[in-house]
Structure formats: structure tokens, C-alpha cells
Amino acid sequence: MAILIDGKAVAAAIKDELKSFVEEKAKEGKHACLAVIQVGNDPASSVYVGNKKKACAYIGIGSESFELPGETTENELMELIDRLNADDKITGILVQLPLPRHIDPDKVIRRISPAKDVDGFHPMNVGALSIGEDCFVSCTPQGIMELLKRYDIETEGKECVVIGRSNIVGKPMAMLLLRGNGTVTVCHSKTRDLKEICKRADILVAAVGRPKMIDHEYVKPGAVVIDVGIHRMENSKLCGDVDFDDVMPLCSAITPVPGGVGPMTIAMLMKNCCKNL
Ligand code: GUN
């Protein structure tokens, strides 16, 4: 029977640890404050932003919200980022993605001071991660590493297969698994023999973006399966990139959707907000 990796419980424990840490730092007069910028009113983004602000409030991290209209120009957004970069009270800056089409996200990410880039998206942080330096690390892959650690799942010497090569999940995930001395393969839409490669994995990370694509044909018996996907089905229930019911009997441990990787993303954002306190 597979172990269910309870991301919700681990995230709650981490948030409580951070709450105590923030209380201690407050006694020394040290405070964290996250600036959260949303451009336009994409409903999914509004939910994510709301959850991030709620987590800040729970832990005792300040948050300042900037809800800008969809017509905001790239220049106006850049000017706001410049102001926040220069403001000593603001210790973290997060620009919720996606941005409206007339704004170039790469330019925006580069404008955020790497020292306040709590998402870990700035090329300086991405580069530092790839050469093993201390830096802000993208929250979802960092959360997956934390889950593996707290469940005593060793990465050293393991065959790790990551499906998906996004800048936010796939690539930093590969870097972290490599840092954990795993043997890492990154698969993507042009990969041939995807099933065969996945079937070699001791640790399989699915970040494909296709509901229930990963079934038993992709999974080696005894593998650890990490599901990054989140999709709303027609019956309004949530599912991941992994066909949970089909894969679960086969694997040694698996993250459910919801309640697996998702809650860890916000917990790691909060950890990043506290990093330099
Ligand atoms: N949009 C979807 N995921 C993320 C994230 O982790 N950070 C930001 N800033 N935007 C997102």
C-alpha cells in the first residue's frame, strides 16, 4: 500500500514553525513584509494572491497589496517595482503571473531586485541555483524537496525523472534533484519513448499540465510519484497530472491532488519571505 504524502499537514507544520521564528525575530525588531502585485483580475490569480496574503497574516509577515488594472502599462509596473526595490520596509516582491499580454514577464522578473525575489525567478537566482550557491529557490520544486526530506525519501543515487521543463517547476526541480545527488532525466513534449523513460524512475515528478495523463504504464512498481498538476474536472472535483487511482496501488509513495504539492508552494513562499530576517 502506498504512503500518502500529506502536503497539507507538512505545510501546516512549516507555517507554525515560521510563525514562532517570526515572533522571535520581532523581539529583535526585525520584520518581513511581502509586496504582492497583481495586474488585471484573472480569477485563478486572485485566489492564489488571496491565499498568499492569508498565509502572511497567519505567520505574522506583513503584506502590501497592489491590485493594478489590466490596462496598466509595462512602464507603470516597472516604476512600481523600482519604488518597492528601494523601500527598506519591503523585504519581498512577488508579481503574480500570468501578466496581461502587453507586458513582458521576463522583463518584469529581471526588474525585481534578486535580493527581494521571493519567487526565485530572477536569472541571478536561477543561475545561483544551477551552480549550487545559496539563493531564493522557486517554491514548488523547493516544496517537493521538503516533502521528500520529511518523508525520509532519499534522492542520492536515485533515477529521478521530471516530466516538464518550465522555468518555474521542471528546470529548478531538475537542479534540486541533481543537487541531491540524483541521476536526473528531464522529459518534455518532444521526448521519444516517454513511457519507457518514466518507467525507469525511482522518483517520478509529473509537471505536464495534462489531467490524469500519467497512468500505470508510466510507473515502475515501488516508485515515488509526485504530482504537480492541478485541474478542475467536469464534475468540479480536482485532479492532477497523475491518474491517482490507477497508479496508487503500484507505487511506494504518492502525493494526492488536492493536498499534496499545492499547499507546499505557499509554505515555501513564506519560508523564502523569512529567509533573510
Ligand atoms: N503563477 C502561478 N504560479 C506562480 C508562482 O509561483 N509565482 C507567481 N508570481 N505567479 C505564479
PDB file of C-alpha atoms and ligand atoms in Angstrom:
ATOM      1  CA  MET A   1       0.000   0.000   0.000  1.00  0.00           C
ATOM      2  CA  ALA A   2       1.401   3.378  -0.979  1.00  0.00           C
ATOM      3  CA  ILE A   3       2.247   6.034   1.590  1.00  0.00           C
ATOM      4  CA  LEU A   4       0.089   9.127   1.041  1.00  0.00           C
ATOM      5  CA  ILE A   5       2.346  12.171   1.200  1.00  0.00           C
ATOM      6  CA  ASP A   6       0.327  14.685   3.186  1.00  0.00           C
ATOM      7  CA  GLY A   7       1.426  18.081   1.869  1.00  0.00           C
ATOM      8  CA  LYS A   8      -1.365  19.827   3.709  1.00  0.00           C
ATOM      9  CA  ALA A   9      -0.121  18.615   7.096  1.00  0.00           C
ATOM     10  CA  VAL A  10       3.544  19.285   6.312  1.00  0.00           C
ATOM     11  CA  ALA A  11       2.709  22.798   5.040  1.00  0.00           C
ATOM     12  CA  ALA A  12       0.716  23.499   8.226  1.00  0.00           C
ATOM     13  CA  ALA A  13       3.659  22.357  10.381  1.00  0.00           C
ATOM     14  CA  ILE A  14       6.073  24.555   8.425  1.00  0.00           C
ATOM     15  CA  LYS A  15       3.789  27.568   8.753  1.00  0.00           C
ATOM     16  CA  ASP A  16       3.666  27.039  12.523  1.00  0.00           C
ATOM     17  CA  GLU A  17       7.480  26.782  12.660  1.00  0.00           C
ATOM     18  CA  LEU A  18       7.732  30.017  10.698  1.00  0.00           C
ATOM     19  CA  LYS A  19       5.192  31.738  12.952  1.00  0.00           C
ATOM     20  CA  SER A  20       7.404  31.070  16.010  1.00  0.00           C
ATOM     21  CA  PHE A  21      10.506  32.169  14.086  1.00  0.00           C
ATOM     22  CA  VAL A  22       8.843  35.434  13.026  1.00  0.00           C
ATOM     23  CA  GLU A  23       7.713  36.092  16.631  1.00  0.00           C
ATOM     24  CA  GLU A  24      11.303  35.651  17.849  1.00  0.00           C
ATOM     25  CA  LYS A  25      12.660  37.969  15.141  1.00  0.00           C
ATOM     26  CA  ALA A  26      10.050  40.605  16.015  1.00  0.00           C
ATOM     27  CA  LYS A  27      11.591  40.784  19.518  1.00  0.00           C
ATOM     28  CA  GLU A  28      14.837  41.871  17.822  1.00  0.00           C
ATOM     29  CA  GLY A  29      12.877  44.485  15.857  1.00  0.00           C
ATOM     30  CA  LYS A  30      13.185  42.515  12.603  1.00  0.00           C
ATOM     31  CA  HIS A  31      10.144  42.273  10.339  1.00  0.00           C
ATOM     32  CA  ALA A  32       9.361  40.793   6.936  1.00  0.00           C
ATOM     33  CA  CYS A  33       6.947  42.454   4.525  1.00  0.00           C
ATOM     34  CA  LEU A  34       5.860  40.997   1.189  1.00  0.00           C
ATOM     35  CA  ALA A  35       4.617  43.213  -1.639  1.00  0.00           C
ATOM     36  CA  VAL A  36       2.122  41.299  -3.780  1.00  0.00           C
ATOM     37  CA  ILE A  37       1.379  42.743  -7.217  1.00  0.00           C
ATOM     38  CA  GLN A  38      -1.479  41.564  -9.400  1.00  0.00           C
ATOM     39  CA  VAL A  39      -2.208  43.138 -12.785  1.00  0.00           C
ATOM     40  CA  GLY A  40      -5.763  42.560 -14.037  1.00  0.00           C
ATOM     41  CA  ASN A  41      -8.323  40.307 -12.400  1.00  0.00           C
ATOM     42  CA  ASP A  42      -7.708  36.759 -13.590  1.00  0.00           C
ATOM     43  CA  PRO A  43      -9.920  34.758 -11.166  1.00  0.00           C
ATOM     44  CA  ALA A  44      -7.379  31.973 -10.531  1.00  0.00           C
ATOM     45  CA  SER A  45      -4.669  34.571  -9.813  1.00  0.00           C
ATOM     46  CA  SER A  46      -6.999  36.357  -7.398  1.00  0.00           C
ATOM     47  CA  VAL A  47      -7.468  33.104  -5.450  1.00  0.00           C
ATOM     48  CA  TYR A  48      -3.693  32.471  -5.316  1.00  0.00           C
ATOM     49  CA  VAL A  49      -2.948  36.056  -4.272  1.00  0.00           C
ATOM     50  CA  GLY A  50      -5.639  35.883  -1.579  1.00  0.00           C
ATOM     51  CA  ASN A  51      -4.136  32.660  -0.203  1.00  0.00           C
ATOM     52  CA  LYS A  52      -0.645  34.195  -0.127  1.00  0.00           C
ATOM     53  CA  LYS A  53      -1.890  37.223   1.821  1.00  0.00           C
ATOM     54  CA  LYS A  54      -3.771  34.957   4.244  1.00  0.00           C
ATOM     55  CA  ALA A  55      -0.623  32.887   4.872  1.00  0.00           C
ATOM     56  CA  CYS A  56       1.367  36.088   5.555  1.00  0.00           C
ATOM     57  CA  ALA A  57      -1.241  37.229   8.078  1.00  0.00           C
ATOM     58  CA  TYR A  58      -1.208  33.837   9.851  1.00  0.00           C
ATOM     59  CA  ILE A  59       2.582  33.777  10.212  1.00  0.00           C
ATOM     60  CA  GLY A  60       2.969  37.441  11.095  1.00  0.00           C
ATOM     61  CA  ILE A  61       4.592  38.585   7.867  1.00  0.00           C
ATOM     62  CA  GLY A  62       3.380  41.982   6.699  1.00  0.00           C
ATOM     63  CA  SER A  63       1.853  42.178   3.244  1.00  0.00           C
ATOM     64  CA  GLU A  64       1.154  45.092   0.952  1.00  0.00           C
ATOM     65  CA  SER A  65      -1.208  44.506  -1.889  1.00  0.00           C
ATOM     66  CA  PHE A  66      -1.060  46.236  -5.268  1.00  0.00           C
ATOM     67  CA  GLU A  67      -4.068  45.382  -7.404  1.00  0.00           C
ATOM     68  CA  LEU A  68      -3.455  47.162 -10.690  1.00  0.00           C
ATOM     69  CA  PRO A  69      -5.953  47.448 -13.554  1.00  0.00           C
ATOM     70  CA  GLY A  70      -5.447  45.257 -16.636  1.00  0.00           C
ATOM     71  CA  GLU A  71      -4.567  48.354 -18.722  1.00  0.00           C
ATOM     72  CA  THR A  72      -1.523  49.174 -16.554  1.00  0.00           C
ATOM     73  CA  THR A  73       1.459  49.795 -18.851  1.00  0.00           C
ATOM     74  CA  GLU A  74       4.735  47.917 -18.596  1.00  0.00           C
ATOM     75  CA  ASN A  75       6.408  51.208 -17.635  1.00  0.00           C
ATOM     76  CA  GLU A  76       3.991  51.842 -14.792  1.00  0.00           C
ATOM     77  CA  LEU A  77       4.620  48.346 -13.445  1.00  0.00           C
ATOM     78  CA  MET A  78       8.397  48.852 -13.747  1.00  0.00           C
ATOM     79  CA  GLU A  79       8.129  52.136 -11.820  1.00  0.00           C
ATOM     80  CA  LEU A  80       6.226  50.420  -9.016  1.00  0.00           C
ATOM     81  CA  ILE A  81       8.871  47.665  -8.851  1.00  0.00           C
ATOM     82  CA  ASP A  82      11.625  50.320  -8.710  1.00  0.00           C
ATOM     83  CA  ARG A  83       9.881  52.004  -5.791  1.00  0.00           C
ATOM     84  CA  LEU A  84       9.463  48.691  -3.936  1.00  0.00           C
ATOM     85  CA  ASN A  85      13.091  47.713  -4.627  1.00  0.00           C
ATOM     86  CA  ALA A  86      14.184  50.967  -2.960  1.00  0.00           C
ATOM     87  CA  ASP A  87      11.799  50.662   0.011  1.00  0.00           C
ATOM     88  CA  ASP A  88      13.626  49.148   3.019  1.00  0.00           C
ATOM     89  CA  LYS A  89      10.365  48.096   4.684  1.00  0.00           C
ATOM     90  CA  ILE A  90       9.595  45.769   1.745  1.00  0.00           C
ATOM     91  CA  THR A  91      11.663  42.583   2.073  1.00  0.00           C
ATOM     92  CA  GLY A  92       9.992  40.532  -0.674  1.00  0.00           C
ATOM     93  CA  ILE A  93       8.341  41.326  -4.007  1.00  0.00           C
ATOM     94  CA  LEU A  94       6.021  38.979  -5.869  1.00  0.00           C
ATOM     95  CA  VAL A  95       4.420  39.736  -9.237  1.00  0.00           C
ATOM     96  CA  GLN A  96       1.639  37.227  -9.809  1.00  0.00           C
ATOM     97  CA  LEU A  97       1.830  35.508 -13.219  1.00  0.00           C
ATOM     98  CA  PRO A  98       0.442  35.378 -15.842  1.00  0.00           C
ATOM     99  CA  LEU A  99       0.614  39.066 -16.765  1.00  0.00           C
ATOM    100  CA  PRO A 100      -1.572  40.666 -19.465  1.00  0.00           C
ATOM    101  CA  ARG A 101      -0.202  40.074 -22.972  1.00  0.00           C
ATOM    102  CA  HIS A 102       1.171  43.597 -23.444  1.00  0.00           C
ATOM    103  CA  ILE A 103       3.594  43.140 -20.532  1.00  0.00           C
ATOM    104  CA  ASP A 104       6.758  41.068 -20.966  1.00  0.00           C
ATOM    105  CA  PRO A 105       7.084  38.817 -17.889  1.00  0.00           C
ATOM    106  CA  ASP A 106      10.823  38.246 -18.428  1.00  0.00           C
ATOM    107  CA  LYS A 107      11.499  41.991 -18.332  1.00  0.00           C
ATOM    108  CA  VAL A 108       9.384  42.351 -15.198  1.00  0.00           C
ATOM    109  CA  ILE A 109      11.122  39.462 -13.414  1.00  0.00           C
ATOM    110  CA  ARG A 110      14.543  40.941 -14.239  1.00  0.00           C
ATOM    111  CA  ARG A 111      13.497  44.294 -12.763  1.00  0.00           C
ATOM    112  CA  ILE A 112      12.836  42.811  -9.292  1.00  0.00           C
ATOM    113  CA  SER A 113      15.886  43.063  -7.053  1.00  0.00           C
ATOM    114  CA  PRO A 114      17.337  39.497  -6.798  1.00  0.00           C
ATOM    115  CA  ALA A 115      17.575  40.119  -3.024  1.00  0.00           C
ATOM    116  CA  LYS A 116      13.764  40.533  -2.842  1.00  0.00           C
ATOM    117  CA  ASP A 117      12.854  37.900  -5.460  1.00  0.00           C
ATOM    118  CA  VAL A 118      10.993  35.510  -3.136  1.00  0.00           C
ATOM    119  CA  ASP A 119       9.656  33.546  -6.141  1.00  0.00           C
ATOM    120  CA  GLY A 120      13.232  32.694  -7.157  1.00  0.00           C
ATOM    121  CA  PHE A 121      12.500  33.572 -10.797  1.00  0.00           C
ATOM    122  CA  HIS A 122      15.237  36.184 -11.402  1.00  0.00           C
ATOM    123  CA  PRO A 123      18.067  34.921 -13.659  1.00  0.00           C
ATOM    124  CA  MET A 124      20.550  35.733 -10.865  1.00  0.00           C
ATOM    125  CA  ASN A 125      18.752  33.319  -8.528  1.00  0.00           C
ATOM    126  CA  VAL A 126      18.232  30.734 -11.277  1.00  0.00           C
ATOM    127  CA  GLY A 127      21.958  30.906 -12.084  1.00  0.00           C
ATOM    128  CA  ALA A 128      22.938  30.692  -8.416  1.00  0.00           C
ATOM    129  CA  LEU A 129      20.755  27.578  -8.038  1.00  0.00           C
ATOM    130  CA  SER A 130      22.437  25.920 -11.012  1.00  0.00           C
ATOM    131  CA  ILE A 131      25.926  26.428  -9.526  1.00  0.00           C
ATOM    132  CA  GLY A 132      24.837  25.375  -6.036  1.00  0.00           C
ATOM    133  CA  GLU A 133      25.014  28.782  -4.332  1.00  0.00           C
ATOM    134  CA  ASP A 134      22.672  29.967  -1.606  1.00  0.00           C
ATOM    135  CA  CYS A 135      19.732  31.773  -3.269  1.00  0.00           C
ATOM    136  CA  PHE A 136      15.976  32.109  -3.482  1.00  0.00           C
ATOM    137  CA  VAL A 137      14.634  28.860  -4.960  1.00  0.00           C
ATOM    138  CA  SER A 138      11.359  28.517  -6.874  1.00  0.00           C
ATOM    139  CA  CYS A 139       8.684  27.497  -4.382  1.00  0.00           C
ATOM    140  CA  THR A 140       7.013  24.429  -5.937  1.00  0.00           C
ATOM    141  CA  PRO A 141      10.204  22.396  -6.547  1.00  0.00           C
ATOM    142  CA  GLN A 142      11.579  23.541  -3.174  1.00  0.00           C
ATOM    143  CA  GLY A 143       8.355  22.280  -1.585  1.00  0.00           C
ATOM    144  CA  ILE A 144       8.751  18.904  -3.303  1.00  0.00           C
ATOM    145  CA  MET A 145      12.296  18.540  -1.915  1.00  0.00           C
ATOM    146  CA  GLU A 146      10.967  19.403   1.551  1.00  0.00           C
ATOM    147  CA  LEU A 147       8.272  16.696   1.226  1.00  0.00           C
ATOM    148  CA  LEU A 148      10.879  14.121   0.180  1.00  0.00           C
ATOM    149  CA  LYS A 149      13.062  15.126   3.145  1.00  0.00           C
ATOM    150  CA  ARG A 150      10.259  14.993   5.698  1.00  0.00           C
ATOM    151  CA  TYR A 151       9.180  11.559   4.422  1.00  0.00           C
ATOM    152  CA  ASP A 152      12.804  10.270   4.517  1.00  0.00           C
ATOM    153  CA  ILE A 153      12.815   9.645   0.763  1.00  0.00           C
ATOM    154  CA  GLU A 154      16.452   9.548  -0.300  1.00  0.00           C
ATOM    155  CA  THR A 155      17.402  11.155  -3.657  1.00  0.00           C
ATOM    156  CA  GLU A 156      21.082  10.202  -3.696  1.00  0.00           C
ATOM    157  CA  GLY A 157      21.861   7.736  -6.474  1.00  0.00           C
ATOM    158  CA  LYS A 158      18.184   7.507  -7.462  1.00  0.00           C
ATOM    159  CA  GLU A 159      16.820   7.612 -11.004  1.00  0.00           C
ATOM    160  CA  CYS A 160      14.777  10.822 -10.996  1.00  0.00           C
ATOM    161  CA  VAL A 161      12.571  11.640 -13.975  1.00  0.00           C
ATOM    162  CA  VAL A 162      10.958  15.072 -14.290  1.00  0.00           C
ATOM    163  CA  ILE A 163       8.236  15.474 -16.918  1.00  0.00           C
ATOM    164  CA  GLY A 164       8.043  19.137 -17.895  1.00  0.00           C
ATOM    165  CA  ARG A 165      10.746  21.754 -18.468  1.00  0.00           C
ATOM    166  CA  SER A 166       9.157  25.025 -17.344  1.00  0.00           C
ATOM    167  CA  ASN A 167      11.316  27.712 -15.745  1.00  0.00           C
ATOM    168  CA  ILE A 168       9.083  27.643 -12.655  1.00  0.00           C
ATOM    169  CA  VAL A 169       8.898  23.887 -11.984  1.00  0.00           C
ATOM    170  CA  GLY A 170      10.674  21.464 -14.332  1.00  0.00           C
ATOM    171  CA  LYS A 171      14.093  23.111 -14.650  1.00  0.00           C
ATOM    172  CA  PRO A 172      14.576  24.102 -10.984  1.00  0.00           C
ATOM    173  CA  MET A 173      13.235  20.661  -9.956  1.00  0.00           C
ATOM    174  CA  ALA A 174      15.937  19.014 -12.053  1.00  0.00           C
ATOM    175  CA  MET A 175      18.586  21.273 -10.477  1.00  0.00           C
ATOM    176  CA  LEU A 176      17.456  20.452  -6.932  1.00  0.00           C
ATOM    177  CA  LEU A 177      17.345  16.694  -7.570  1.00  0.00           C
ATOM    178  CA  LEU A 178      20.818  16.945  -9.079  1.00  0.00           C
ATOM    179  CA  ARG A 179      21.964  18.846  -6.001  1.00  0.00           C
ATOM    180  CA  GLY A 180      20.505  15.932  -4.012  1.00  0.00           C
ATOM    181  CA  ASN A 181      22.840  13.616  -5.990  1.00  0.00           C
ATOM    182  CA  GLY A 182      20.032  12.066  -8.037  1.00  0.00           C
ATOM    183  CA  THR A 183      20.523  10.915 -11.626  1.00  0.00           C
ATOM    184  CA  VAL A 184      18.152  13.250 -13.395  1.00  0.00           C
ATOM    185  CA  THR A 185      16.318  12.998 -16.713  1.00  0.00           C
ATOM    186  CA  VAL A 186      14.090  15.844 -17.920  1.00  0.00           C
ATOM    187  CA  CYS A 187      11.335  14.876 -20.368  1.00  0.00           C
ATOM    188  CA  HIS A 188       9.132  17.197 -22.441  1.00  0.00           C
ATOM    189  CA  SER A 189       6.690  17.277 -25.340  1.00  0.00           C
ATOM    190  CA  LYS A 190       9.354  16.220 -27.859  1.00  0.00           C
ATOM    191  CA  THR A 191      10.678  13.305 -25.790  1.00  0.00           C
ATOM    192  CA  ARG A 192      10.561   9.949 -27.542  1.00  0.00           C
ATOM    193  CA  ASP A 193       9.750   6.784 -25.577  1.00  0.00           C
ATOM    194  CA  LEU A 194       8.319   8.796 -22.683  1.00  0.00           C
ATOM    195  CA  LYS A 195       6.695   5.773 -21.054  1.00  0.00           C
ATOM    196  CA  GLU A 196       9.906   3.733 -21.125  1.00  0.00           C
ATOM    197  CA  ILE A 197      11.925   6.576 -19.597  1.00  0.00           C
ATOM    198  CA  CYS A 198       9.332   7.215 -16.878  1.00  0.00           C
ATOM    199  CA  LYS A 199       9.224   3.515 -16.086  1.00  0.00           C
ATOM    200  CA  ARG A 200      12.898   3.689 -15.096  1.00  0.00           C
ATOM    201  CA  ALA A 201      12.221   6.312 -12.428  1.00  0.00           C
ATOM    202  CA  ASP A 202      12.620   5.687  -8.700  1.00  0.00           C
ATOM    203  CA  ILE A 203      11.234   9.215  -8.248  1.00  0.00           C
ATOM    204  CA  LEU A 204       8.829  10.483 -10.906  1.00  0.00           C
ATOM    205  CA  VAL A 205       7.796  14.153 -10.902  1.00  0.00           C
ATOM    206  CA  ALA A 206       4.855  14.918 -13.197  1.00  0.00           C
ATOM    207  CA  ALA A 207       4.523  18.562 -14.239  1.00  0.00           C
ATOM    208  CA  VAL A 208       2.969  18.037 -17.662  1.00  0.00           C
ATOM    209  CA  GLY A 209      -0.199  20.084 -17.380  1.00  0.00           C
ATOM    210  CA  ARG A 210      -2.474  17.327 -18.721  1.00  0.00           C
ATOM    211  CA  PRO A 211      -5.149  15.811 -16.474  1.00  0.00           C
ATOM    212  CA  LYS A 212      -4.543  12.178 -15.442  1.00  0.00           C
ATOM    213  CA  MET A 213      -2.024  11.591 -18.248  1.00  0.00           C
ATOM    214  CA  ILE A 214       0.347   9.521 -16.107  1.00  0.00           C
ATOM    215  CA  ASP A 215      -1.157   6.066 -15.581  1.00  0.00           C
ATOM    216  CA  HIS A 216       0.292   2.686 -14.549  1.00  0.00           C
ATOM    217  CA  GLU A 217       2.089   2.334 -17.886  1.00  0.00           C
ATOM    218  CA  TYR A 218       4.479   5.143 -16.852  1.00  0.00           C
ATOM    219  CA  VAL A 219       5.261   3.928 -13.344  1.00  0.00           C
ATOM    220  CA  LYS A 220       7.740   1.354 -12.058  1.00  0.00           C
ATOM    221  CA  PRO A 221       6.443  -0.737  -9.145  1.00  0.00           C
ATOM    222  CA  GLY A 222       7.709   0.822  -5.905  1.00  0.00           C
ATOM    223  CA  ALA A 223       8.353   4.266  -7.407  1.00  0.00           C
ATOM    224  CA  VAL A 224       7.686   7.547  -5.587  1.00  0.00           C
ATOM    225  CA  VAL A 225       5.227   9.630  -7.625  1.00  0.00           C
ATOM    226  CA  ILE A 226       4.996  13.404  -7.205  1.00  0.00           C
ATOM    227  CA  ASP A 227       2.072  15.123  -8.922  1.00  0.00           C
ATOM    228  CA  VAL A 228       2.463  18.852  -9.636  1.00  0.00           C
ATOM    229  CA  GLY A 229      -0.666  19.195 -11.800  1.00  0.00           C
ATOM    230  CA  ILE A 230      -3.957  20.663 -10.696  1.00  0.00           C
ATOM    231  CA  HIS A 231      -7.018  20.559 -12.938  1.00  0.00           C
ATOM    232  CA  ARG A 232     -10.728  21.094 -12.396  1.00  0.00           C
ATOM    233  CA  MET A 233     -12.719  18.172 -13.854  1.00  0.00           C
ATOM    234  CA  GLU A 234     -16.223  18.405 -15.353  1.00  0.00           C
ATOM    235  CA  ASN A 235     -17.703  17.130 -12.084  1.00  0.00           C
ATOM    236  CA  SER A 236     -15.938  20.144 -10.455  1.00  0.00           C
ATOM    237  CA  LYS A 237     -13.554  17.871  -8.498  1.00  0.00           C
ATOM    238  CA  LEU A 238      -9.799  18.486  -8.698  1.00  0.00           C
ATOM    239  CA  CYS A 239      -7.322  16.064 -10.245  1.00  0.00           C
ATOM    240  CA  GLY A 240      -3.613  16.081 -11.064  1.00  0.00           C
ATOM    241  CA  ASP A 241      -1.414  15.044 -13.978  1.00  0.00           C
ATOM    242  CA  VAL A 242      -1.392  11.538 -12.480  1.00  0.00           C
ATOM    243  CA  ASP A 243      -4.288   9.090 -12.671  1.00  0.00           C
ATOM    244  CA  PHE A 244      -4.207   8.602  -8.902  1.00  0.00           C
ATOM    245  CA  ASP A 245      -6.497   5.551  -8.615  1.00  0.00           C
ATOM    246  CA  ASP A 246      -4.634   3.734 -11.390  1.00  0.00           C
ATOM    247  CA  VAL A 247      -1.112   4.495 -10.090  1.00  0.00           C
ATOM    248  CA  MET A 248      -1.557   4.394  -6.315  1.00  0.00           C
ATOM    249  CA  PRO A 249      -1.634   0.568  -5.906  1.00  0.00           C
ATOM    250  CA  LEU A 250       1.681   0.363  -7.757  1.00  0.00           C
ATOM    251  CA  CYS A 251       3.865   2.975  -6.093  1.00  0.00           C
ATOM    252  CA  SER A 252       5.582   3.201  -2.679  1.00  0.00           C
ATOM    253  CA  ALA A 253       4.524   6.821  -2.021  1.00  0.00           C
ATOM    254  CA  ILE A 254       2.387   9.370  -3.858  1.00  0.00           C
ATOM    255  CA  THR A 255       1.161  12.946  -3.459  1.00  0.00           C
ATOM    256  CA  PRO A 256      -2.627  13.388  -3.726  1.00  0.00           C
ATOM    257  CA  VAL A 257      -4.369  16.277  -5.537  1.00  0.00           C
ATOM    258  CA  PRO A 258      -5.510  18.314  -3.734  1.00  0.00           C
ATOM    259  CA  GLY A 259      -3.431  18.242  -0.537  1.00  0.00           C
ATOM    260  CA  GLY A 260      -0.068  17.155  -1.919  1.00  0.00           C
ATOM    261  CA  VAL A 261       2.309  19.563  -3.630  1.00  0.00           C
ATOM    262  CA  GLY A 262      -0.095  22.548  -3.791  1.00  0.00           C
ATOM    263  CA  PRO A 263      -0.042  23.594  -0.114  1.00  0.00           C
ATOM    264  CA  MET A 264       3.756  23.311  -0.081  1.00  0.00           C
ATOM    265  CA  THR A 265       4.157  26.063  -2.695  1.00  0.00           C
ATOM    266  CA  ILE A 266       2.740  28.707  -0.365  1.00  0.00           C
ATOM    267  CA  ALA A 267       4.599  27.292   2.650  1.00  0.00           C
ATOM    268  CA  MET A 268       7.893  27.650   0.735  1.00  0.00           C
ATOM    269  CA  LEU A 269       6.966  31.180  -0.363  1.00  0.00           C
ATOM    270  CA  MET A 270       6.537  32.021   3.308  1.00  0.00           C
ATOM    271  CA  LYS A 271       9.870  30.355   4.085  1.00  0.00           C
ATOM    272  CA  ASN A 272      11.516  32.471   1.380  1.00  0.00           C
ATOM    273  CA  CYS A 273       9.919  35.605   2.878  1.00  0.00           C
ATOM    274  CA  CYS A 274      11.612  34.755   6.199  1.00  0.00           C
ATOM    275  CA  LYS A 275      14.941  33.756   4.647  1.00  0.00           C
ATOM    276  CA  ASN A 276      16.904  36.933   5.303  1.00  0.00           C
ATOM    277  CA  LEU A 277      15.249  38.002   8.563  1.00  0.00           C
TER     278      LEU A 277
HETATM  279  N1  GUN B   1       1.553  31.959 -11.113  1.00  0.00           N
HETATM  280  C1  GUN B   1       1.446  30.620 -10.958  1.00  0.00           C
HETATM  281  N2  GUN B   1       2.363  30.182 -10.046  1.00  0.00           N
HETATM  282  C2  GUN B   1       3.040  31.275  -9.637  1.00  0.00           C
HETATM  283  C3  GUN B   1       4.103  31.468  -8.697  1.00  0.00           C
HETATM  284  O1  GUN B   1       4.617  30.548  -8.067  1.00  0.00           O
HETATM  285  N3  GUN B   1       4.519  32.752  -8.536  1.00  0.00           N
HETATM  286  C4  GUN B   1       3.981  33.787  -9.228  1.00  0.00           C
HETATM  287  N4  GUN B   1       4.478  35.014  -9.014  1.00  0.00           N
HETATM  288  N5  GUN B   1       2.999  33.630 -10.112  1.00  0.00           N
HETATM  289  C5  GUN B   1       2.537  32.385 -10.299  1.00  0.00           C
END
